[in-house]
PDB file of C-alpha atoms in Angstrom:
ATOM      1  CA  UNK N   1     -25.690   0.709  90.796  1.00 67.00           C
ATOM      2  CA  UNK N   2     -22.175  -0.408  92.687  1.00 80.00           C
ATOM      3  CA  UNK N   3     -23.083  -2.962  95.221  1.00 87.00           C
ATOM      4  CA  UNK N   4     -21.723  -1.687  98.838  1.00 89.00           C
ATOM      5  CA  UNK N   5     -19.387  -4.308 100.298  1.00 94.00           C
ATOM      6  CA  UNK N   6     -19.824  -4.921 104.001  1.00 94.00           C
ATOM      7  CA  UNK N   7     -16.879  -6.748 106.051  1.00 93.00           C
ATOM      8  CA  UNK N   8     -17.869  -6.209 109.679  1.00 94.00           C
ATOM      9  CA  UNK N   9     -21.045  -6.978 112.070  1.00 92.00           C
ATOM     10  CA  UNK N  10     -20.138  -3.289 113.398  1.00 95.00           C
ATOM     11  CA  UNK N  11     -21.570  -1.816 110.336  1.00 96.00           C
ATOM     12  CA  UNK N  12     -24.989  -0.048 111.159  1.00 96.00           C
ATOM     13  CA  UNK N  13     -26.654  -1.775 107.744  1.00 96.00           C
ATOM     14  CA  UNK N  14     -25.725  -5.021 109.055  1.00 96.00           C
ATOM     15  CA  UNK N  15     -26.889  -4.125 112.704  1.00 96.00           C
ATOM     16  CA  UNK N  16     -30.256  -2.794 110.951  1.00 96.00           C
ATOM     17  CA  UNK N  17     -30.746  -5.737 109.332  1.00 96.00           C
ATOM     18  CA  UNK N  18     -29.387  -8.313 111.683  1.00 96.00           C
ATOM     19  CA  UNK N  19     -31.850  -6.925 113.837  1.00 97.00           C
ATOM     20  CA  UNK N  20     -35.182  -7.600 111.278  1.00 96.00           C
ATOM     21  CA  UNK N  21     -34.735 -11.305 112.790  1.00 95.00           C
ATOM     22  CA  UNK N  22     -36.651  -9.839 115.921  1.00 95.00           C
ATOM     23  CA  UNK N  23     -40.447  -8.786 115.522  1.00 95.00           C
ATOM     24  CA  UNK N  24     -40.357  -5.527 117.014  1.00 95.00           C
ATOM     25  CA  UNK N  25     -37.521  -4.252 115.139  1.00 96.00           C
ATOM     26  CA  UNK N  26     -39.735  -5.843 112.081  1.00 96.00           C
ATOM     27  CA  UNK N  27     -42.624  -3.566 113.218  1.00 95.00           C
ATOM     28  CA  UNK N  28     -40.114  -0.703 114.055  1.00 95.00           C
ATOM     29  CA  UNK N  29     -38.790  -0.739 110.399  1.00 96.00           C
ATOM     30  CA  UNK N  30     -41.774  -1.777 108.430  1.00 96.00           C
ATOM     31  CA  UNK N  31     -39.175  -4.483 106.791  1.00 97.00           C
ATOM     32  CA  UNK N  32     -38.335  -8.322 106.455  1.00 97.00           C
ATOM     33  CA  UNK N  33     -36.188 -10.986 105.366  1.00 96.00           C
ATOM     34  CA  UNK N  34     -37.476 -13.336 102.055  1.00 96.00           C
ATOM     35  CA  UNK N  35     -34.480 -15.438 101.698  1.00 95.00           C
ATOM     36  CA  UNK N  36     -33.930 -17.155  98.605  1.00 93.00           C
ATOM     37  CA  UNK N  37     -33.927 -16.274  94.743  1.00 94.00           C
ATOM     38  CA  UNK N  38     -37.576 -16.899  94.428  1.00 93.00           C
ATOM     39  CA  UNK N  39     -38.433 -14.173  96.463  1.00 94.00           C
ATOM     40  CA  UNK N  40     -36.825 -12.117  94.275  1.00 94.00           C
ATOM     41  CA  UNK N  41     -38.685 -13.269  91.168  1.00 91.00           C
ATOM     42  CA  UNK N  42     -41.503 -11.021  92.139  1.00 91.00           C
ATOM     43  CA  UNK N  43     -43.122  -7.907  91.382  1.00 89.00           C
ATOM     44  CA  UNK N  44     -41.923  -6.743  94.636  1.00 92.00           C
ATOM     45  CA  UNK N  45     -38.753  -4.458  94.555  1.00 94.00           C
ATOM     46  CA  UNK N  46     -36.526  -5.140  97.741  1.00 96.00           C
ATOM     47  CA  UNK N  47     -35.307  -2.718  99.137  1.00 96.00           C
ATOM     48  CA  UNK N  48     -31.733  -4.673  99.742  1.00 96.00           C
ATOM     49  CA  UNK N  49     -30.709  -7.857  98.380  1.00 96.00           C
ATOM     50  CA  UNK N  50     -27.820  -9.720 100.856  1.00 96.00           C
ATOM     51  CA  UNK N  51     -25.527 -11.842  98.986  1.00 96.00           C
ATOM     52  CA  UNK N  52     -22.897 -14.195 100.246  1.00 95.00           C
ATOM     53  CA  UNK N  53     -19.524 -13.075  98.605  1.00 94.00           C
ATOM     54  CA  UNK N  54     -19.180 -16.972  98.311  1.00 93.00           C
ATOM     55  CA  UNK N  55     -22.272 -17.053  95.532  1.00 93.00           C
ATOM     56  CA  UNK N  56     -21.165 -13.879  93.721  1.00 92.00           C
ATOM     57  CA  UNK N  57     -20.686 -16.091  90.602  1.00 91.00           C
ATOM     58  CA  UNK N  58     -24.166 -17.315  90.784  1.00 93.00           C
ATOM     59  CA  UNK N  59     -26.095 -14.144  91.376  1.00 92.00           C
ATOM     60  CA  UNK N  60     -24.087 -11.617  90.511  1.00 88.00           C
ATOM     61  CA  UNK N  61     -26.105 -10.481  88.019  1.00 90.00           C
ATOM     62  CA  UNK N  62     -28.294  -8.712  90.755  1.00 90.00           C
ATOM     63  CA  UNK N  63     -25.573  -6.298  91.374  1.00 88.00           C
ATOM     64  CA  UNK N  64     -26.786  -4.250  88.899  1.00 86.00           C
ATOM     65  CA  UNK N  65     -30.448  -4.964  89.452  1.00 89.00           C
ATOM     66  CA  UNK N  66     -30.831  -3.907  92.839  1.00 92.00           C
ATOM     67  CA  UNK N  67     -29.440  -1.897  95.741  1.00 92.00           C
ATOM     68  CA  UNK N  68     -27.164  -5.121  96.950  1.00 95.00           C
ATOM     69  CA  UNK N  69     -25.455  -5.566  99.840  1.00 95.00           C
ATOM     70  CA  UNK N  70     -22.207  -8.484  99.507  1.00 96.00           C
ATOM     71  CA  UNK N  71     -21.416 -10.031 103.007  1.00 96.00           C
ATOM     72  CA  UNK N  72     -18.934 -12.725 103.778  1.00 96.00           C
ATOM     73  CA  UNK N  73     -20.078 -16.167 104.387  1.00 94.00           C
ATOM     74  CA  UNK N  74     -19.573 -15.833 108.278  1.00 95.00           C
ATOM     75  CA  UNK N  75     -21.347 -12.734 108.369  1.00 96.00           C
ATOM     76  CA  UNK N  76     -23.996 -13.702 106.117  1.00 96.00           C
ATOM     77  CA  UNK N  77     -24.876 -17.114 108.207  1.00 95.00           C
ATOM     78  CA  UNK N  78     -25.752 -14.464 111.167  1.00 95.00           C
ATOM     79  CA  UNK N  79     -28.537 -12.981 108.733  1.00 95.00           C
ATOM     80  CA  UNK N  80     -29.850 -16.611 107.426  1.00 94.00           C
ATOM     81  CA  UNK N  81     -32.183 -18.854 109.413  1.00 90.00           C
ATOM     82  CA  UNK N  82     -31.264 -21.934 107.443  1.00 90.00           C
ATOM     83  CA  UNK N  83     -28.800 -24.679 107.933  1.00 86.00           C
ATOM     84  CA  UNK N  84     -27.510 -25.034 104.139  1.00 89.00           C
ATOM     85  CA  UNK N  85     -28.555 -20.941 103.346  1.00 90.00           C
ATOM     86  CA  UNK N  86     -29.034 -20.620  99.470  1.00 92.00           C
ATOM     87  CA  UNK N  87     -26.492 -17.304  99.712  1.00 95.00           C
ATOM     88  CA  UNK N  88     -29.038 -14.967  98.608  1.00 96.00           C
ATOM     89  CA  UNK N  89     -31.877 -13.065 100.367  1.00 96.00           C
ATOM     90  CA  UNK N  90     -34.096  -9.653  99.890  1.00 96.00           C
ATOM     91  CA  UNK N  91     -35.465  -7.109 102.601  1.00 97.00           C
ATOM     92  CA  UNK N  92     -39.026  -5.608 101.769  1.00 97.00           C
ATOM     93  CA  UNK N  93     -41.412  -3.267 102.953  1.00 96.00           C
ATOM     94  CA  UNK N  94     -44.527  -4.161 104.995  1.00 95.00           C
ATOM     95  CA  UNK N  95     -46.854  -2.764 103.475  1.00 89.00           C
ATOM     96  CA  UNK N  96     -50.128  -1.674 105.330  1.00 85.00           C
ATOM     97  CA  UNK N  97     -54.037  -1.338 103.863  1.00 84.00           C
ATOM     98  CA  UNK N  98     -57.156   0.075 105.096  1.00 87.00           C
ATOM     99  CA  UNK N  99     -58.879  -2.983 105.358  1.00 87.00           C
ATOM    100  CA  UNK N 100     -61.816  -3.443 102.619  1.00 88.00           C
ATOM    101  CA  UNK N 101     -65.422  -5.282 102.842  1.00 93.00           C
ATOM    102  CA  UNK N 102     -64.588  -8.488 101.652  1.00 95.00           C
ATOM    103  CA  UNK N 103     -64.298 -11.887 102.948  1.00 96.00           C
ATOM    104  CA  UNK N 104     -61.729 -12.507 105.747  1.00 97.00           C
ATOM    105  CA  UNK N 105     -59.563 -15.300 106.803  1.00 97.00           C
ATOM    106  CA  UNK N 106     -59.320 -14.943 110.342  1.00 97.00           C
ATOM    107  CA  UNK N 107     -55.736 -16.427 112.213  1.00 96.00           C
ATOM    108  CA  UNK N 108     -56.649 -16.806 115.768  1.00 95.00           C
ATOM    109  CA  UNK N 109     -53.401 -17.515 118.188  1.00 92.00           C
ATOM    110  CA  UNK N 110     -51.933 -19.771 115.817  1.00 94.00           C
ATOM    111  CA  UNK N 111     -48.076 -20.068 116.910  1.00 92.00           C
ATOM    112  CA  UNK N 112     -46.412 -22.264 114.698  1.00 93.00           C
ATOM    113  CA  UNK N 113     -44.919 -20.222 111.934  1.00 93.00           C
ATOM    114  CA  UNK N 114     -44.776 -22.961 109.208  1.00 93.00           C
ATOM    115  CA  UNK N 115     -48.849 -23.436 109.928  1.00 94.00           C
ATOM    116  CA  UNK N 116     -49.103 -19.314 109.017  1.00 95.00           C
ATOM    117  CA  UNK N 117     -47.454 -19.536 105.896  1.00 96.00           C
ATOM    118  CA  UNK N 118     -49.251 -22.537 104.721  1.00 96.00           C
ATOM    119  CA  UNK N 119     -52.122 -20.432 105.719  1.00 96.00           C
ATOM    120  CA  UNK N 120     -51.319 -17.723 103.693  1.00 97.00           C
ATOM    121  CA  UNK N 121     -50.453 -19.979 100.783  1.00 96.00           C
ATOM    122  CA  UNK N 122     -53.202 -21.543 100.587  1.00 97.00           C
ATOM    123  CA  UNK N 123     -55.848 -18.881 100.939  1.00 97.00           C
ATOM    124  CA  UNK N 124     -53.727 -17.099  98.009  1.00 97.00           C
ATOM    125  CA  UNK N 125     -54.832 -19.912  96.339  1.00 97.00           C
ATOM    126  CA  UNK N 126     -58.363 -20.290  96.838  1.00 96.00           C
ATOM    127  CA  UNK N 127     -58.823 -16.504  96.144  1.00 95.00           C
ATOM    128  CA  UNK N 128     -59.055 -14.979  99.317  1.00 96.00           C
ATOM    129  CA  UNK N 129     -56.567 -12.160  99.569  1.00 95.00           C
ATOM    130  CA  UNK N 130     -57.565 -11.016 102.821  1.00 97.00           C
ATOM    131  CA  UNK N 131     -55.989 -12.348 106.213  1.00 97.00           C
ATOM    132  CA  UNK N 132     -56.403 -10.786 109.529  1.00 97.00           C
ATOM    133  CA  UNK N 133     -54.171 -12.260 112.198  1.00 96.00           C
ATOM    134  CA  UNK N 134     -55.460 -11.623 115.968  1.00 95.00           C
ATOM    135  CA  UNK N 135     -53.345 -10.433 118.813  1.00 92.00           C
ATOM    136  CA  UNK N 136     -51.587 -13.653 120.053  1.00 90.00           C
ATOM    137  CA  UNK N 137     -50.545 -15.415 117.088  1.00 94.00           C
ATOM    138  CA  UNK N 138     -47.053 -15.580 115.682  1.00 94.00           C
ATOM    139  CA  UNK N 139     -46.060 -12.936 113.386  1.00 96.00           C
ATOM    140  CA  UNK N 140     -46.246 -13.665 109.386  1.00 96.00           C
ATOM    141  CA  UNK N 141     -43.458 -11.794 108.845  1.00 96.00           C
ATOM    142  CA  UNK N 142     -41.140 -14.482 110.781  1.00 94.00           C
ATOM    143  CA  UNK N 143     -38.536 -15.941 108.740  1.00 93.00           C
ATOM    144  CA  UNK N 144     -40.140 -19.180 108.300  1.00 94.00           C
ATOM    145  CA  UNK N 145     -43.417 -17.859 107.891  1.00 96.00           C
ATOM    146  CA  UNK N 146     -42.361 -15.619 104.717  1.00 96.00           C
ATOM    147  CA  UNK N 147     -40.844 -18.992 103.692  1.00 94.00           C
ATOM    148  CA  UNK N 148     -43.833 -21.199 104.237  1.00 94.00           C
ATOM    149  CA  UNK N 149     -45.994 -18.690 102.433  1.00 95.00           C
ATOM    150  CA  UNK N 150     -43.679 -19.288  98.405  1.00 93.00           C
ATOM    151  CA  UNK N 151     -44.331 -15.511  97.922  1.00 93.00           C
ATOM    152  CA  UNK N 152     -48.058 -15.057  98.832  1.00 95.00           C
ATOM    153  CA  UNK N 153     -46.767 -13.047 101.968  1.00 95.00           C
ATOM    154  CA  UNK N 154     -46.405 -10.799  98.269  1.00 95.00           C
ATOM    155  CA  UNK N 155     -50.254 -10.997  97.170  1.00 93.00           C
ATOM    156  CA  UNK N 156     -52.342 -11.341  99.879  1.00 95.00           C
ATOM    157  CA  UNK N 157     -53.252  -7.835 102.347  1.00 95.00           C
ATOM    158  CA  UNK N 158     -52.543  -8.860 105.660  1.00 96.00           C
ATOM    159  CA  UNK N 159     -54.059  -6.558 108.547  1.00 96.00           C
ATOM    160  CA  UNK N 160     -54.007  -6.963 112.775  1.00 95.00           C
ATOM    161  CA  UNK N 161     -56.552  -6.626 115.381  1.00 95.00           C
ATOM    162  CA  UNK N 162     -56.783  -7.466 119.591  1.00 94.00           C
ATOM    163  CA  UNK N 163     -60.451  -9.366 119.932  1.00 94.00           C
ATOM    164  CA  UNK N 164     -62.241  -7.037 121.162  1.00 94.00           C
ATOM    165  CA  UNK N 165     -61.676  -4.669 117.640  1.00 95.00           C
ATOM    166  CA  UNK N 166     -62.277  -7.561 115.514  1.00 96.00           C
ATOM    167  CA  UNK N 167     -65.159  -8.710 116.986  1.00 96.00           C
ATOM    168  CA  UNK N 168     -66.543  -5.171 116.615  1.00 96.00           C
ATOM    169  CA  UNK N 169     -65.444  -4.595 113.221  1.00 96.00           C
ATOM    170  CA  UNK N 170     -67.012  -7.973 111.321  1.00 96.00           C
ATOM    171  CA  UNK N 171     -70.087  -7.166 113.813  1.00 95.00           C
ATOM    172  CA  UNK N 172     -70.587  -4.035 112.794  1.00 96.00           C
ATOM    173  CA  UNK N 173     -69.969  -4.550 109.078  1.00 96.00           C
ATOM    174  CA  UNK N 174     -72.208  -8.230 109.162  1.00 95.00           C
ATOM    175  CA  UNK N 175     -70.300 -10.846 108.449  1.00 96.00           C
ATOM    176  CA  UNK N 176     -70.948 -14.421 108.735  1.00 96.00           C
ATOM    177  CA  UNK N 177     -68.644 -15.627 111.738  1.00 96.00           C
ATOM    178  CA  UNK N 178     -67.553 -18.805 110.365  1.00 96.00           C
ATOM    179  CA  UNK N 179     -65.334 -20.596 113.464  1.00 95.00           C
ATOM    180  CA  UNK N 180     -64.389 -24.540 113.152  1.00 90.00           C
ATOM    181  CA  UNK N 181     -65.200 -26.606 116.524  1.00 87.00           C
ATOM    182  CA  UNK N 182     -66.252 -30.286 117.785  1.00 82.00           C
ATOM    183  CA  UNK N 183     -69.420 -27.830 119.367  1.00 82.00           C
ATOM    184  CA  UNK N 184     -72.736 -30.251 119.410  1.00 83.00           C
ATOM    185  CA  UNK N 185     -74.374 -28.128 117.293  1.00 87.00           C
ATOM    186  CA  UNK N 186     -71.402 -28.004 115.014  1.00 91.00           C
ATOM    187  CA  UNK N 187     -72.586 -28.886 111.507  1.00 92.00           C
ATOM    188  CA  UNK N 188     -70.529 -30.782 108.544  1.00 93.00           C
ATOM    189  CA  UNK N 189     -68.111 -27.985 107.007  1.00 93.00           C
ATOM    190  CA  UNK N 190     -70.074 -29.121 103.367  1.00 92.00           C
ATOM    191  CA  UNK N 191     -73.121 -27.619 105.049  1.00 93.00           C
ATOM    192  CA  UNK N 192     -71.707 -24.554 105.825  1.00 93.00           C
ATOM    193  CA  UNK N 193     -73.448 -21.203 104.501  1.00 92.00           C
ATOM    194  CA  UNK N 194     -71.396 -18.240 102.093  1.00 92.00           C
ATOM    195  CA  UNK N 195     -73.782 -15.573 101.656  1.00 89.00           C
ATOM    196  CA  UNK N 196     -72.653 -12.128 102.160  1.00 92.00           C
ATOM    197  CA  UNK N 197     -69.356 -11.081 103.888  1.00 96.00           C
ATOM    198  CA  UNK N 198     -67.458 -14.429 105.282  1.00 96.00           C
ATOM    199  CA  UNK N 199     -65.136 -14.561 108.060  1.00 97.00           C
ATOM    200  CA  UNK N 200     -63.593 -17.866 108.130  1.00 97.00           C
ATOM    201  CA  UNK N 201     -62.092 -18.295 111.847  1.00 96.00           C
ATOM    202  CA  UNK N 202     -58.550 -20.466 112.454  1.00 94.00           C
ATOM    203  CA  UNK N 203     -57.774 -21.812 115.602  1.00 90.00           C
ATOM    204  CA  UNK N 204     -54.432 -22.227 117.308  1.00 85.00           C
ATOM    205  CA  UNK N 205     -53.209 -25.254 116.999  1.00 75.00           C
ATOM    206  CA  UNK N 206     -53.817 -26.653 120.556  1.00 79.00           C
ATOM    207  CA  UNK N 207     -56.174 -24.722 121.943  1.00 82.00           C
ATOM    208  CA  UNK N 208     -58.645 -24.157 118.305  1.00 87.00           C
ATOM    209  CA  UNK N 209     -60.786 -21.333 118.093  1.00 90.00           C
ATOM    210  CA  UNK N 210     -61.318 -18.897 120.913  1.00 91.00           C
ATOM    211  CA  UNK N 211     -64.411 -18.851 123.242  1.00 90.00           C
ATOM    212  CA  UNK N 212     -64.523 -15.334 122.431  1.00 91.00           C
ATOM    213  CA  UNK N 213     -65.129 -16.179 118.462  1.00 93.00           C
ATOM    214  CA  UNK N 214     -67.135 -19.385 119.039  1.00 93.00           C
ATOM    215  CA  UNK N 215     -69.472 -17.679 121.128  1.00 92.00           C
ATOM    216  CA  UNK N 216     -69.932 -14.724 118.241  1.00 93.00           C
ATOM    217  CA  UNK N 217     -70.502 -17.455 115.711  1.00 94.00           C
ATOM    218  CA  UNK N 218     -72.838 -17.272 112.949  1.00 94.00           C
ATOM    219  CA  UNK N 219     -71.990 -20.942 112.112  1.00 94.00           C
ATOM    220  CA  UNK N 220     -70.356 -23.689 113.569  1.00 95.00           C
ATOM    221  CA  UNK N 221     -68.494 -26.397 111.259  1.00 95.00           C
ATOM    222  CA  UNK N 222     -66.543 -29.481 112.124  1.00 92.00           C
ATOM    223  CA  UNK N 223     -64.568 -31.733 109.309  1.00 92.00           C
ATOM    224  CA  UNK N 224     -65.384 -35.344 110.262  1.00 89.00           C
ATOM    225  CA  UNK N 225     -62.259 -37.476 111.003  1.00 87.00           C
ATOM    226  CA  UNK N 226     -62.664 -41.077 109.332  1.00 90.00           C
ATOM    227  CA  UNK N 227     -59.198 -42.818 110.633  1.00 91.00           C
ATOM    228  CA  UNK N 228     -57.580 -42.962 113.947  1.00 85.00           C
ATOM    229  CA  UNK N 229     -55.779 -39.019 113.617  1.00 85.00           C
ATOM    230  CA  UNK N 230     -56.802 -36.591 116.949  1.00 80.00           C
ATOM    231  CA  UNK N 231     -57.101 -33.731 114.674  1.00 80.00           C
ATOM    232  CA  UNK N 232     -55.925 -31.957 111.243  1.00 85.00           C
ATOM    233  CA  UNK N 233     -52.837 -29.647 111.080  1.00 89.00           C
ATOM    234  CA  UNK N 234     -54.396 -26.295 111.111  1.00 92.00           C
ATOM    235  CA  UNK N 235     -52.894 -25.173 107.746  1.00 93.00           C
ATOM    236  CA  UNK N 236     -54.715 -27.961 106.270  1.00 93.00           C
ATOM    237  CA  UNK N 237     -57.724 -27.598 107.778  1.00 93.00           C
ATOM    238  CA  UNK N 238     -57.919 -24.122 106.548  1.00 95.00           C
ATOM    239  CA  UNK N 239     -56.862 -25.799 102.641  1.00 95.00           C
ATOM    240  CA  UNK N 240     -59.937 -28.114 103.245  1.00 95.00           C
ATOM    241  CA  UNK N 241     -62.318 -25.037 104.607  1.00 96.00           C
ATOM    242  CA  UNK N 242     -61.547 -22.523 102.238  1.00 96.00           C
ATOM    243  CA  UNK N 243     -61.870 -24.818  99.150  1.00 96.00           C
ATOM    244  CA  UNK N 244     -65.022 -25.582 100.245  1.00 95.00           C
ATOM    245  CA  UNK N 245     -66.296 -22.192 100.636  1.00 95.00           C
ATOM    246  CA  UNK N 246     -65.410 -21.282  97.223  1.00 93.00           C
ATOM    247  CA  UNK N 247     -67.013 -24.078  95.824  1.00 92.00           C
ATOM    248  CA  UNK N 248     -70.554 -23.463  97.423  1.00 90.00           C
ATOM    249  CA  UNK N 249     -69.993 -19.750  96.602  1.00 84.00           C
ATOM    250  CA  UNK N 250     -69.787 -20.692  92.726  1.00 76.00           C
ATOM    251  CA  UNK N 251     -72.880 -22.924  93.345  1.00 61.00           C
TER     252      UNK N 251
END
């Protein structure tokens, strides 16, 4: 297929695009931005690739592969969100699940996008494919988020909710409300309990869990702090967690 060459920010494509930098326009279009080659290394089929007409020597071979879209280096610097871009990016669909029975990790106001792509990453790889995010936290389909996540924005099913629906939904369907917080009757996170349907609760980064969640809790767990550190970035308190829970579930 010919690649179409685009040579002014007036062009609609480029406004549509241009525009998936903003959330609502990302929820509008059911699309986003992976930039980068490796995001094109994936099952998923973009439905554009963007390349810099600077790069064509390096990736032209995805002229023929996909339905691309060559840019000029001054235009394509208005799509990137990096300082040094790569030259070469993808726009996919957002694809949207009924939400099944199974364990949950829970993202509750978290705003740093970084934090939910680690998030996503690393419940990818401890085997938990499910990840509702909660009214209030930043959206994983953010730039840096897609980034953060190395392609598991790909694998896992992501799904919203406002509180209230949540809270009536894992209620309803009992699951184990599983929130981290310094609570006195917080327990060691090695003591915590996996039996049946999990919901694994993550807290915003300065504020932690909601008193909404912690007062629905089935457990509460704390991960002891042994040096002089406040706290644990919440991306790696969810690595910590979530390893965890899938080693007492294969006890």
């Amino acid at each position: 297929m010919a690649p179409l060459y685009i040579n002014s920010r007036e062009n609609q494509l480029f406004k549509r695009i241009k525009k998936l930098k903003e959330r609502k326009y990302r929820e509008q279009e059911k699309l986003f931005i992976g930039e980068g080659e490796k995001f094109l290394m994936f099952d998923e089929k973009p439905e554009y690739v963007i390349i810099n007409d600077e790069k064509i020597d390096k990736f032209g071979r995805y002229l023929e592969m996909f339905n691309t879209v060559v840019v000029p280096e001054y235009l394509y610097k208005e799509l990137s969100s990096l300082e040094t871009p790569e030259g070469i990016m993808g726009v996919f669909k957002i694809k949207r699940k009924e939400m099944p029975l199974e364990d949950l990790v829970i993202i509750d106001g978290v705003q740093d996008p970084g934090n939910i792509g680690t998030i996503l990453r690393v419940a990818d790889a401890a085997g938990y494919s499910n990840i509702l995010i909660l009214k209030g936290s930043v959206d994983p389909y953010n730039e840096k988020s897609v980034r953060g996540s190395m392609g598991s924005i790909f694998t896992v099913n992501i799904y919203f909710m406002d509180y209230s629906e949540a809270l009536d939904f894992l209620k309803k369907n009992g699951y184990n409300i599983i929130v981290t917080t310094l609570s006195e009757d917080s327990v060691d996170y090695g003591e915590m309990k996996t039996d049946g349907l999990n919901g694994f609760v993550m807290g915003s980064e300065g504020n932690g869990v909601s008193e909404e969640f912690i007062e629905a809790a089935s457990q509460k767990i704390k991960i002891p702090i042994y040096g002089s550190a406040e706290s644990l970035n919440v991306g790696v308190a969810a690595g910590i967690i979530l390893y965890k829970a899938r080693e007492i579930t294969k006890r």
